[in-house]
PDB file of C-alpha atoms in Angstrom:
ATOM      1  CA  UNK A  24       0.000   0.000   0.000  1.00 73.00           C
ATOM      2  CA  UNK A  25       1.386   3.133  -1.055  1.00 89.00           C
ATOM      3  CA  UNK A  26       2.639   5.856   1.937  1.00 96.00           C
ATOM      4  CA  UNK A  27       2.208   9.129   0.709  1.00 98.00           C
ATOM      5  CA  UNK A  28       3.710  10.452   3.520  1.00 97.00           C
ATOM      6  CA  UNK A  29       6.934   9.873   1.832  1.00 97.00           C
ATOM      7  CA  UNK A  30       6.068  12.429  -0.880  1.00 98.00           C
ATOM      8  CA  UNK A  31       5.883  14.829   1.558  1.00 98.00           C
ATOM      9  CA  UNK A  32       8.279  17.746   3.038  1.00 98.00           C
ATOM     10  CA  UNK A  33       7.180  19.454   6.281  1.00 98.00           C
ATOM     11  CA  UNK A  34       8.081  23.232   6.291  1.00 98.00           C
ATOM     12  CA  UNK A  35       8.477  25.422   8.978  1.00 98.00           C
ATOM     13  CA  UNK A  36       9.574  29.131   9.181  1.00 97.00           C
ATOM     14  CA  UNK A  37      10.840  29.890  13.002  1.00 98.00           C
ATOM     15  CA  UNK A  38      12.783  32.754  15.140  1.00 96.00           C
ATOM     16  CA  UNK A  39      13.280  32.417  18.606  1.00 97.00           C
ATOM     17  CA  UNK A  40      10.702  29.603  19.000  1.00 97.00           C
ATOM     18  CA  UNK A  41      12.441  27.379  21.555  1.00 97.00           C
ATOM     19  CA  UNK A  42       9.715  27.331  23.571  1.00 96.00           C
ATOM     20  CA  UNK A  43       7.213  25.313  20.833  1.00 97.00           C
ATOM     21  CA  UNK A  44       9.759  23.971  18.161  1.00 98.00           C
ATOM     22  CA  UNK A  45      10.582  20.684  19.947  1.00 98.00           C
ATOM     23  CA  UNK A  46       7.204  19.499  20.772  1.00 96.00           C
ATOM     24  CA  UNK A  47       6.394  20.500  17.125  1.00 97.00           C
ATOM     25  CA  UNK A  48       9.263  18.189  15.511  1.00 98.00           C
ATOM     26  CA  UNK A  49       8.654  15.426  18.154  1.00 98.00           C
ATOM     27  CA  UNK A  50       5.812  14.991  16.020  1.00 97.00           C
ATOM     28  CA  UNK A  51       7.468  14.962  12.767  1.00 98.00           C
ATOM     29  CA  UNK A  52       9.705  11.840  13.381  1.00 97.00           C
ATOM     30  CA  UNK A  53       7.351  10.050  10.455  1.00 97.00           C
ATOM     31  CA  UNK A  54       9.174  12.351   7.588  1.00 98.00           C
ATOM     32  CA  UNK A  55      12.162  11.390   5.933  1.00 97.00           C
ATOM     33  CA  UNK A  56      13.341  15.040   5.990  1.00 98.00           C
ATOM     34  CA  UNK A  57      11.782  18.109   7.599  1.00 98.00           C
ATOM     35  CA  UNK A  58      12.986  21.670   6.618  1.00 98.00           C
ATOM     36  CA  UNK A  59      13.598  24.075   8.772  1.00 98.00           C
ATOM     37  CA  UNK A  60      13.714  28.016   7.628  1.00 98.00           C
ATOM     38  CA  UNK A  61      15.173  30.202  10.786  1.00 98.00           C
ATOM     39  CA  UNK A  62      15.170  33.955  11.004  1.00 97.00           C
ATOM     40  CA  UNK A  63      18.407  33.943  12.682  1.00 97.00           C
ATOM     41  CA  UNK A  64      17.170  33.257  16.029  1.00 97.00           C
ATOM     42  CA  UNK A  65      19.085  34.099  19.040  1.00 97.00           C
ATOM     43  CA  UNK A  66      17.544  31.316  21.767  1.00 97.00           C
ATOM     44  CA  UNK A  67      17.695  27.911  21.456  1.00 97.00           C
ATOM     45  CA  UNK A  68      15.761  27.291  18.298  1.00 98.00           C
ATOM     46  CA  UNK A  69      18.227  26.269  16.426  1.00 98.00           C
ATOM     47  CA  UNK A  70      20.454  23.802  18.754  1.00 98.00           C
ATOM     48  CA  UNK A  71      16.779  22.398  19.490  1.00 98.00           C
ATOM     49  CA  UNK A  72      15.913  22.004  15.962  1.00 98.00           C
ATOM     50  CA  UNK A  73      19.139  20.252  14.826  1.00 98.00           C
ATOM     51  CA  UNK A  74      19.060  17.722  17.733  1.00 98.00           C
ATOM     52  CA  UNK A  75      16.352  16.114  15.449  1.00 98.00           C
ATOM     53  CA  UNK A  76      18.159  13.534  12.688  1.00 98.00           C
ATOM     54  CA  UNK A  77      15.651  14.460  10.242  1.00 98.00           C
ATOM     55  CA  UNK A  78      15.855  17.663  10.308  1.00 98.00           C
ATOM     56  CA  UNK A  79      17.980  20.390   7.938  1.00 98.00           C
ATOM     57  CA  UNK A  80      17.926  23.552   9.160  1.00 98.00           C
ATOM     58  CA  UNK A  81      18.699  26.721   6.768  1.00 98.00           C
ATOM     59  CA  UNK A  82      19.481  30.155   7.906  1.00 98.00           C
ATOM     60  CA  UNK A  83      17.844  33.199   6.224  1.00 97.00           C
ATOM     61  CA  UNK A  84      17.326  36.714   7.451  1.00 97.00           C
ATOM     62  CA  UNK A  85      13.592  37.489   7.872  1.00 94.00           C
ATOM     63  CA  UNK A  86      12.418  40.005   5.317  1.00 91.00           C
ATOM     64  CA  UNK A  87       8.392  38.849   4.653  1.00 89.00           C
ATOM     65  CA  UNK A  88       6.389  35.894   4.991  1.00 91.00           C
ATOM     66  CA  UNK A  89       6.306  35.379   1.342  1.00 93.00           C
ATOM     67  CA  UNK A  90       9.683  35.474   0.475  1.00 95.00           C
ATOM     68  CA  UNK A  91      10.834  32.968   3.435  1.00 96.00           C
ATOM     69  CA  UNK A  92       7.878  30.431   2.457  1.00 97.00           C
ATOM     70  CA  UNK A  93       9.086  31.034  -1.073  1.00 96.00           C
ATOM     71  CA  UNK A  94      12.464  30.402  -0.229  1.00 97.00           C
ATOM     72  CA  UNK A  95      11.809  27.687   1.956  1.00 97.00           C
ATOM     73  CA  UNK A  96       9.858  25.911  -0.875  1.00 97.00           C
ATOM     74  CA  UNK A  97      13.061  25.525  -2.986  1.00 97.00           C
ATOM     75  CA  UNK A  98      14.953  24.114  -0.251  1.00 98.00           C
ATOM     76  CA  UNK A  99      12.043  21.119  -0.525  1.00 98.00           C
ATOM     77  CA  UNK A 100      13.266  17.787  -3.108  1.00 97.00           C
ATOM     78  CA  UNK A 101       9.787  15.874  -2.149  1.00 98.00           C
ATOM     79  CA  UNK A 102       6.820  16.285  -4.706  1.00 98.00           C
ATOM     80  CA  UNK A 103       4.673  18.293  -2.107  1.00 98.00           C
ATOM     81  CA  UNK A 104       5.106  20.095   1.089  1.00 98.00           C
ATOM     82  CA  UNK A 105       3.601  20.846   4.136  1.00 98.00           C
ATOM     83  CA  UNK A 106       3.489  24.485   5.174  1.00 98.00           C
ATOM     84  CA  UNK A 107       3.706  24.276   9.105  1.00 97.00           C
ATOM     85  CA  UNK A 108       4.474  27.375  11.781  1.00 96.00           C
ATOM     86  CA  UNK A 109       6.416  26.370  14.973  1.00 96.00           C
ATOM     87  CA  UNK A 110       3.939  25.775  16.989  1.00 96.00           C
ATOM     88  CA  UNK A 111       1.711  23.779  14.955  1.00 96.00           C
ATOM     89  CA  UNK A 112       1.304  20.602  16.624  1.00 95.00           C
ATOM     90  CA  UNK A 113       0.712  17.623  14.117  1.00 97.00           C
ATOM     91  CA  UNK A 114      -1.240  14.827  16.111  1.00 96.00           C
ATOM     92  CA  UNK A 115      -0.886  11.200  15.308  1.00 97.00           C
ATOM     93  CA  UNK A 116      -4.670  11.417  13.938  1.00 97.00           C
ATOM     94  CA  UNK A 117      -3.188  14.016  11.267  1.00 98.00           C
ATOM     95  CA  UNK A 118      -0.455  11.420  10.588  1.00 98.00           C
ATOM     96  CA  UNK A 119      -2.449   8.468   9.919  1.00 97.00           C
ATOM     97  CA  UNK A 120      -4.628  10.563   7.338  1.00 98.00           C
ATOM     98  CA  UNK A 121      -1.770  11.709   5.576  1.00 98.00           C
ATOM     99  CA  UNK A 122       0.246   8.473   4.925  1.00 97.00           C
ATOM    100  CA  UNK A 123      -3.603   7.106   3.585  1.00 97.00           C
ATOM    101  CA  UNK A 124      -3.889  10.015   1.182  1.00 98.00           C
ATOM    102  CA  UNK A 125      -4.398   8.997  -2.778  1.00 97.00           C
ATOM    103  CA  UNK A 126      -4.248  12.524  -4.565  1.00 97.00           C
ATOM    104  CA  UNK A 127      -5.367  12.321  -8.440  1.00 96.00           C
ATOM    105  CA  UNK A 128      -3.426  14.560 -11.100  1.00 95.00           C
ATOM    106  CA  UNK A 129      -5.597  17.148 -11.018  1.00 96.00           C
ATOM    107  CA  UNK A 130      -6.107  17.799  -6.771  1.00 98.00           C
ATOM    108  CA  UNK A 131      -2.448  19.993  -6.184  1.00 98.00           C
ATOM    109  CA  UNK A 132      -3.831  21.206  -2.736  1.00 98.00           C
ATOM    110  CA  UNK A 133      -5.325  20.344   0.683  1.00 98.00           C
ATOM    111  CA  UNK A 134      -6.629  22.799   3.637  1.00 98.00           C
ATOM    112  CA  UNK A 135      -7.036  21.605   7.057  1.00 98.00           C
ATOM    113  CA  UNK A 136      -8.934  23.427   9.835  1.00 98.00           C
ATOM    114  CA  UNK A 137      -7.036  23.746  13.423  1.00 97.00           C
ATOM    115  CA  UNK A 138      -8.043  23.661  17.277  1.00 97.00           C
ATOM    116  CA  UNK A 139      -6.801  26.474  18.978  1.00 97.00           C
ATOM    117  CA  UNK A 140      -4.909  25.441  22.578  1.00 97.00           C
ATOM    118  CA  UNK A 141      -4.013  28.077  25.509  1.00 94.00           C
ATOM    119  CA  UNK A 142      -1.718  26.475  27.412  1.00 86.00           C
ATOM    120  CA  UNK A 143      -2.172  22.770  26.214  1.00 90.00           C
ATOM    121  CA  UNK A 144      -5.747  22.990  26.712  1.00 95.00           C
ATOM    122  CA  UNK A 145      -7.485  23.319  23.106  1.00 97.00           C
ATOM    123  CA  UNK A 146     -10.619  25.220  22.904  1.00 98.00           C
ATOM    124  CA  UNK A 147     -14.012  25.016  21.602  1.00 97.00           C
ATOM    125  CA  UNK A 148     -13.085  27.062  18.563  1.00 96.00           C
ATOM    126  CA  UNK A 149     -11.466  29.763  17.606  1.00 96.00           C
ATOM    127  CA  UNK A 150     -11.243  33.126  14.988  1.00 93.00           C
ATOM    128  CA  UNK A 151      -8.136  30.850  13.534  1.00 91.00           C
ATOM    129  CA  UNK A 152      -9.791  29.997   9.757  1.00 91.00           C
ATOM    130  CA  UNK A 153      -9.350  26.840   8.226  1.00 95.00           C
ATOM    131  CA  UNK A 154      -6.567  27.164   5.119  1.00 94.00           C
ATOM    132  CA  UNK A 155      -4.199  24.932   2.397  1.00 96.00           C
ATOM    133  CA  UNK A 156      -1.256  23.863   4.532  1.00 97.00           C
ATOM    134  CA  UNK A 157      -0.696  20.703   1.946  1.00 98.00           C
ATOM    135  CA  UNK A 158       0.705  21.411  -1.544  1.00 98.00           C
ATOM    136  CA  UNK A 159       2.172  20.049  -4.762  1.00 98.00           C
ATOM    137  CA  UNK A 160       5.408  21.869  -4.549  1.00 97.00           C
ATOM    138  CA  UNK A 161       5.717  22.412  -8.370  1.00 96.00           C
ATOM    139  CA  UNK A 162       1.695  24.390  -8.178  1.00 96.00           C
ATOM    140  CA  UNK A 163       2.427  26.844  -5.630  1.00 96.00           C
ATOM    141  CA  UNK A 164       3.568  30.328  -4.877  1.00 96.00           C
ATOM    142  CA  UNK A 165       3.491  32.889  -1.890  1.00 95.00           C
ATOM    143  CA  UNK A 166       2.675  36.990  -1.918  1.00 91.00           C
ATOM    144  CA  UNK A 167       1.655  39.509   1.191  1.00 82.00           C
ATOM    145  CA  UNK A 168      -1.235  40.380   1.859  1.00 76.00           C
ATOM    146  CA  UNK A 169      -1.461  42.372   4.867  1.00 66.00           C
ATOM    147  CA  UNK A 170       0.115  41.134   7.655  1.00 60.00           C
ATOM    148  CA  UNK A 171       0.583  37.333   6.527  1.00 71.00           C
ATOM    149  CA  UNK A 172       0.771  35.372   3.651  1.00 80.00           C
ATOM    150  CA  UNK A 173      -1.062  34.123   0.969  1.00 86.00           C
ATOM    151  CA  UNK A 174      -0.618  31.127  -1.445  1.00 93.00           C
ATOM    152  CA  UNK A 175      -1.133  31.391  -4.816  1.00 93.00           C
ATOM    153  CA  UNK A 176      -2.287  27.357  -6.056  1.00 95.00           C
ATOM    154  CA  UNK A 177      -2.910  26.026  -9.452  1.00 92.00           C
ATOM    155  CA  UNK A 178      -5.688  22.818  -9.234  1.00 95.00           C
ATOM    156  CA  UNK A 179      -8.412  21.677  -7.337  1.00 97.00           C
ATOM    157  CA  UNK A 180      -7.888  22.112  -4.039  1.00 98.00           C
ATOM    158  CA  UNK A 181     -10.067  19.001  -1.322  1.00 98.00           C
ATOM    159  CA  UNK A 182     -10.108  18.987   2.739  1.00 98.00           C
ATOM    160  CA  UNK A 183      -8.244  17.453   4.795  1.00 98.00           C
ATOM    161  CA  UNK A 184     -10.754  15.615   8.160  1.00 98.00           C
ATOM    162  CA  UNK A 185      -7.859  15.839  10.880  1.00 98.00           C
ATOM    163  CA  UNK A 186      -7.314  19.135  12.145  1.00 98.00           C
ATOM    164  CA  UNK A 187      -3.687  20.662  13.219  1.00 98.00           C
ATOM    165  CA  UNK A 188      -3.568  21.950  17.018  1.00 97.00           C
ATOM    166  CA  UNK A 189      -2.378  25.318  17.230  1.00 97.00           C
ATOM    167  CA  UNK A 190      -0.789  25.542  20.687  1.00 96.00           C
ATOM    168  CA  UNK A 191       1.457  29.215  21.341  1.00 95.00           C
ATOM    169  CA  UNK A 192       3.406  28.802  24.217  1.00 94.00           C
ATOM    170  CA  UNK A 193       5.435  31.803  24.008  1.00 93.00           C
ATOM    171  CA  UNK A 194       4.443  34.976  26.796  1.00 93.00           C
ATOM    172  CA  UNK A 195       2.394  37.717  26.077  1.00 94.00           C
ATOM    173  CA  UNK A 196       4.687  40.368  25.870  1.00 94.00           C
ATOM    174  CA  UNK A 197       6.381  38.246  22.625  1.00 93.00           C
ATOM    175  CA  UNK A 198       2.185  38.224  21.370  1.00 93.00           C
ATOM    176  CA  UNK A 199       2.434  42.041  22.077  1.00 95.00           C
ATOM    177  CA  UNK A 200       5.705  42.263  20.166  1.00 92.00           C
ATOM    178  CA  UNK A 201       4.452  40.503  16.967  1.00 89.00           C
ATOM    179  CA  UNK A 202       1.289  42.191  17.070  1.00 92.00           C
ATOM    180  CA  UNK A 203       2.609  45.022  16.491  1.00 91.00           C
ATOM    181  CA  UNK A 204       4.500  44.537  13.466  1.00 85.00           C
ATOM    182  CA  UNK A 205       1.581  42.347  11.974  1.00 84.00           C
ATOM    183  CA  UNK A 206      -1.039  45.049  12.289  1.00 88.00           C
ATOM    184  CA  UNK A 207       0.954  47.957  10.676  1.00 87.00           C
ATOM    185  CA  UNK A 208       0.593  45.951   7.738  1.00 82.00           C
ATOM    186  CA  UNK A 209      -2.671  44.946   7.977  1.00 82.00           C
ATOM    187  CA  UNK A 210      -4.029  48.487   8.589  1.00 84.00           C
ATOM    188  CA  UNK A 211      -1.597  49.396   4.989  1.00 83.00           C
ATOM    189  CA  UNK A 212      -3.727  46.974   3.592  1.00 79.00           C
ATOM    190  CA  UNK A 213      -6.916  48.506   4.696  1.00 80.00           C
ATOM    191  CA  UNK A 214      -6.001  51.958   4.036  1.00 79.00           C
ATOM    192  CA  UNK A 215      -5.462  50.738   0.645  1.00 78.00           C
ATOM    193  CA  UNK A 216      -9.317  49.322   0.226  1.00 69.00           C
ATOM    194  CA  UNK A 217      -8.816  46.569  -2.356  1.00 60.00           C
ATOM    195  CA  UNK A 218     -10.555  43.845  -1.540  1.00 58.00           C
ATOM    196  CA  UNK A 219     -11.985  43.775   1.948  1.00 61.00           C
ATOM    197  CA  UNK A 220     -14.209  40.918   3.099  1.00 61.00           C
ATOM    198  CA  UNK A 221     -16.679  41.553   6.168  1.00 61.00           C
ATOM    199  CA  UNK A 222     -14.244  41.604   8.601  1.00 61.00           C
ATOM    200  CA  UNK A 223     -11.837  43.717   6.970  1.00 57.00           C
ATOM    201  CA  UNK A 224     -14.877  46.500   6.779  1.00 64.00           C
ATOM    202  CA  UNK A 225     -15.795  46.228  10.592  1.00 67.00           C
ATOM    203  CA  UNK A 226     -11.700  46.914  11.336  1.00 68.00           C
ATOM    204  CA  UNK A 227     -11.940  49.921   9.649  1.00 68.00           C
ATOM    205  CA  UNK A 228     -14.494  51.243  11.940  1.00 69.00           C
ATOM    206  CA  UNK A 229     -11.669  51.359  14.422  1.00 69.00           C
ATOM    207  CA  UNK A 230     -12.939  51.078  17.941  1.00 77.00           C
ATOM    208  CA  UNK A 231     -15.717  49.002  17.230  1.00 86.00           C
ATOM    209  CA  UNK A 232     -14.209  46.155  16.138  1.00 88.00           C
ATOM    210  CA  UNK A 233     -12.026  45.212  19.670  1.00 92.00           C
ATOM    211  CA  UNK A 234     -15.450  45.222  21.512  1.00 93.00           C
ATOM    212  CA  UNK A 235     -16.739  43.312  18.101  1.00 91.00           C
ATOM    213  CA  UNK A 236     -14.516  41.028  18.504  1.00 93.00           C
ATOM    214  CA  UNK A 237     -14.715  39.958  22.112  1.00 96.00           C
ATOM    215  CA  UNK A 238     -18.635  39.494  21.440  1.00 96.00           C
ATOM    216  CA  UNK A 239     -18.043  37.115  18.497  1.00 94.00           C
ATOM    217  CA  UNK A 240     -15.774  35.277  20.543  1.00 96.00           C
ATOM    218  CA  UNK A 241     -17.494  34.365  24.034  1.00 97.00           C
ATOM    219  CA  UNK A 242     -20.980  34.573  22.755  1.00 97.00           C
ATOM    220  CA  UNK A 243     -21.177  33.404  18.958  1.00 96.00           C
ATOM    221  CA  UNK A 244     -18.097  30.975  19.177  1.00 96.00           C
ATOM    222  CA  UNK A 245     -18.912  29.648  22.750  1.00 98.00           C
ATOM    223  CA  UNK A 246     -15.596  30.631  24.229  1.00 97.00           C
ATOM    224  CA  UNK A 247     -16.990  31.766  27.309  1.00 98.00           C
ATOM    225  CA  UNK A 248     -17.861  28.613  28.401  1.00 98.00           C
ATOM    226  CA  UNK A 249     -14.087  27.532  27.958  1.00 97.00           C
ATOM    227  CA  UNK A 250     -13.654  29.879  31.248  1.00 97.00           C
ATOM    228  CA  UNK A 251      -9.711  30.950  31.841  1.00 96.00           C
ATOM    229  CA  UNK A 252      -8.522  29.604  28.523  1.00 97.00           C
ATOM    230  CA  UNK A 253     -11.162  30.916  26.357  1.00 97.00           C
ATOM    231  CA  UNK A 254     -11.079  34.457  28.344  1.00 97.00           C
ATOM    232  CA  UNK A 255      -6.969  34.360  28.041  1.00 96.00           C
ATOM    233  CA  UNK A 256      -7.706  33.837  24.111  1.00 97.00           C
ATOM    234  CA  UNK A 257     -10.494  36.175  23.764  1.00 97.00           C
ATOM    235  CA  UNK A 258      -8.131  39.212  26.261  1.00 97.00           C
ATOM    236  CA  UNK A 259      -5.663  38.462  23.278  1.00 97.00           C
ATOM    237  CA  UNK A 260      -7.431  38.933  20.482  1.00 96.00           C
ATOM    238  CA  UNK A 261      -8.994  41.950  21.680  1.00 96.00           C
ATOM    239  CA  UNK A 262      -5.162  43.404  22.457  1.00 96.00           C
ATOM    240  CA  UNK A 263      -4.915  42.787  18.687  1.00 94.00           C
ATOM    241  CA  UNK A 264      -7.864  44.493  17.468  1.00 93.00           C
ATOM    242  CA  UNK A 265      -6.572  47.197  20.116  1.00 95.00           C
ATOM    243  CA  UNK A 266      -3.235  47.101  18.559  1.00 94.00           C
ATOM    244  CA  UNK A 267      -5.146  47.288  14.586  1.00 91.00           C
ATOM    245  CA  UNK A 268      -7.515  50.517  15.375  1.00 91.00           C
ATOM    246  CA  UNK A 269      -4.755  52.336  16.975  1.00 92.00           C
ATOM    247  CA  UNK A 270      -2.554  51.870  13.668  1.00 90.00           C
ATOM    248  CA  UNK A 271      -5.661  52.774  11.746  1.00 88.00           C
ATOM    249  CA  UNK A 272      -5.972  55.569  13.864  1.00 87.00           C
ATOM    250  CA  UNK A 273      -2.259  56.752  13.177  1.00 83.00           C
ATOM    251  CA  UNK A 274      -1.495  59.147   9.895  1.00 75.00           C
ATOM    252  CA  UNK A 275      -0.139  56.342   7.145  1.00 65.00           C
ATOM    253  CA  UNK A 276       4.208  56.354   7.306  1.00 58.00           C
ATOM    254  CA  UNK A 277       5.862  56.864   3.846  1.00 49.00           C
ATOM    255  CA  UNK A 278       8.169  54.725   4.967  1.00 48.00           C
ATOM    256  CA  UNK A 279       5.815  52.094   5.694  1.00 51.00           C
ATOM    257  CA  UNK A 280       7.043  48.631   4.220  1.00 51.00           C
ATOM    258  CA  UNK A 281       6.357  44.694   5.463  1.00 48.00           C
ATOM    259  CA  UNK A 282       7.573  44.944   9.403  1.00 48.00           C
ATOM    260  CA  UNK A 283       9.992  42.440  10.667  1.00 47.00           C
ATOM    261  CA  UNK A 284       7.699  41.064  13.057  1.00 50.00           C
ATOM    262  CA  UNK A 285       8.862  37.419  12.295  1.00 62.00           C
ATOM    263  CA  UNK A 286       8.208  34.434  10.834  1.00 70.00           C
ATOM    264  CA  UNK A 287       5.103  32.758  12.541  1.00 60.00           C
ATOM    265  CA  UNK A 288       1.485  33.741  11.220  1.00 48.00           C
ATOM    266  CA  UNK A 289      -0.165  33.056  14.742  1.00 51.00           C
TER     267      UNK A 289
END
């Protein structure tokens, strides 16, 4: 029986992630080689990450999202990749569906939909949307738009039934820290206009969308009943939306450009 497992390259952009990146390659022992894309990091990450024998790490100064996954993808030999931050955490359930996969010519993509942990303990849901992680290497490309990445994918694209656990363990202040760069670009891209879905046009309301936000969590997603964790996630993303409107709020820099905010999409 065919293990298409094999096929397959796991990806991961990291700096200063020593905190998630081992318990995210423990789980990546099935893969003949994983690559590893580091933003020079100046903790452990690296030491961590080569203590693995499948893993090959690579060294690249952080410039955007879309150039490191870009990069990262021609580092890959396998036929497809999958596109993993550092503190994705693959469970054996994920595994098992992988190695069973049978893609036909014409699927070149799958999404999978995660469960959001704080602290280890995953929640009900989350604002994290589902998205292609999975890839024919050969079908897909990477641009900016706003603060993260997008992937640009030739072919039909299916879903993938395990989910991927998303489980930060770094502090807040690092949350804080990232935040920050992430939502200068974000509010560029609203500035700009093009394209905005719903949520997009309630963050350019500015101070409506942080109390939006903590509504749609507790209430329409359930989160309240999660009590600490869910209120811990919910504080956070209403520091974000904080964060957003307060850039919005700020006259636009000329010398705005893609902040250096690092590697992980979280």
């Amino acid at each position: 029986m065919r293990d298409f497992s094999a096929e397959v390259t796991p990806l991961l952009l990291t700096r200063d992630e020593d905190v998630n990146i081992g318990r995210t390659l423990a789980q990546l022992t099935w893969a003949k080689e994983v690559v590893v894309v580091d933003s020079m990091s100046t903790d452990g990450t690296v030491s961590i990450a080569k203590s693995f024998p499948n893993v090959r790490v690579v060294e690249r100064p952080f410039d955007d999202l879309a150039s490191q996954w870009t990069f990262g993808a021609a580092q890959v030999t396998t036929p497809w990749l999958l596109t993993l931050d550092a503190d994705y955490f693959v469970p054996a359930s994920f595994e098992h569906e992988l190695r069973a996969l049978d893609p036909p010519p014409s699927v070149t993509h799958y999404s999978a939909g995660f469960t959001y942990a704080m602290h280890g303990r995953p929640l009900r849901a989350s604002l994290y949307p589902a998205r292609p992680v999975l890839f024919r290497r050969d079908r897909v490309s990477f641009f900016m738009d706003g603060h993260t990445h997008r992937a640009r994918i030739e072919g039909e694209g299916r879903m993938l039934h395990e989910k991927i656990l998303h489980d930060d363990r770094k502090p807040f202040s690092r949350f804080v820290q990232r935040q920050r760069g992430y939502m200068r670009n974000e509010a560029a891209k609203i500035r700009a206009g093009k394209q905005l879905n719903l949520a997009g046009r309630i963050r350019k309301l500015r101070v409506v969308a942080p109390f939006a936000v903590v509504i749609h969590a507790l209430f329409a997603k359930g989160l309240i009943l999660d009590g600490i964790p869910g209120l811990i996630y919910t504080w956070e993303r209403f520091v974000a939306e904080v964060i957003l409107s307060i850039e919005l709020m700020t006259p636009a820099r000329s010398s705005d450009r893609p902040s250096p905010a690092g590697p992980s999409s979280s």
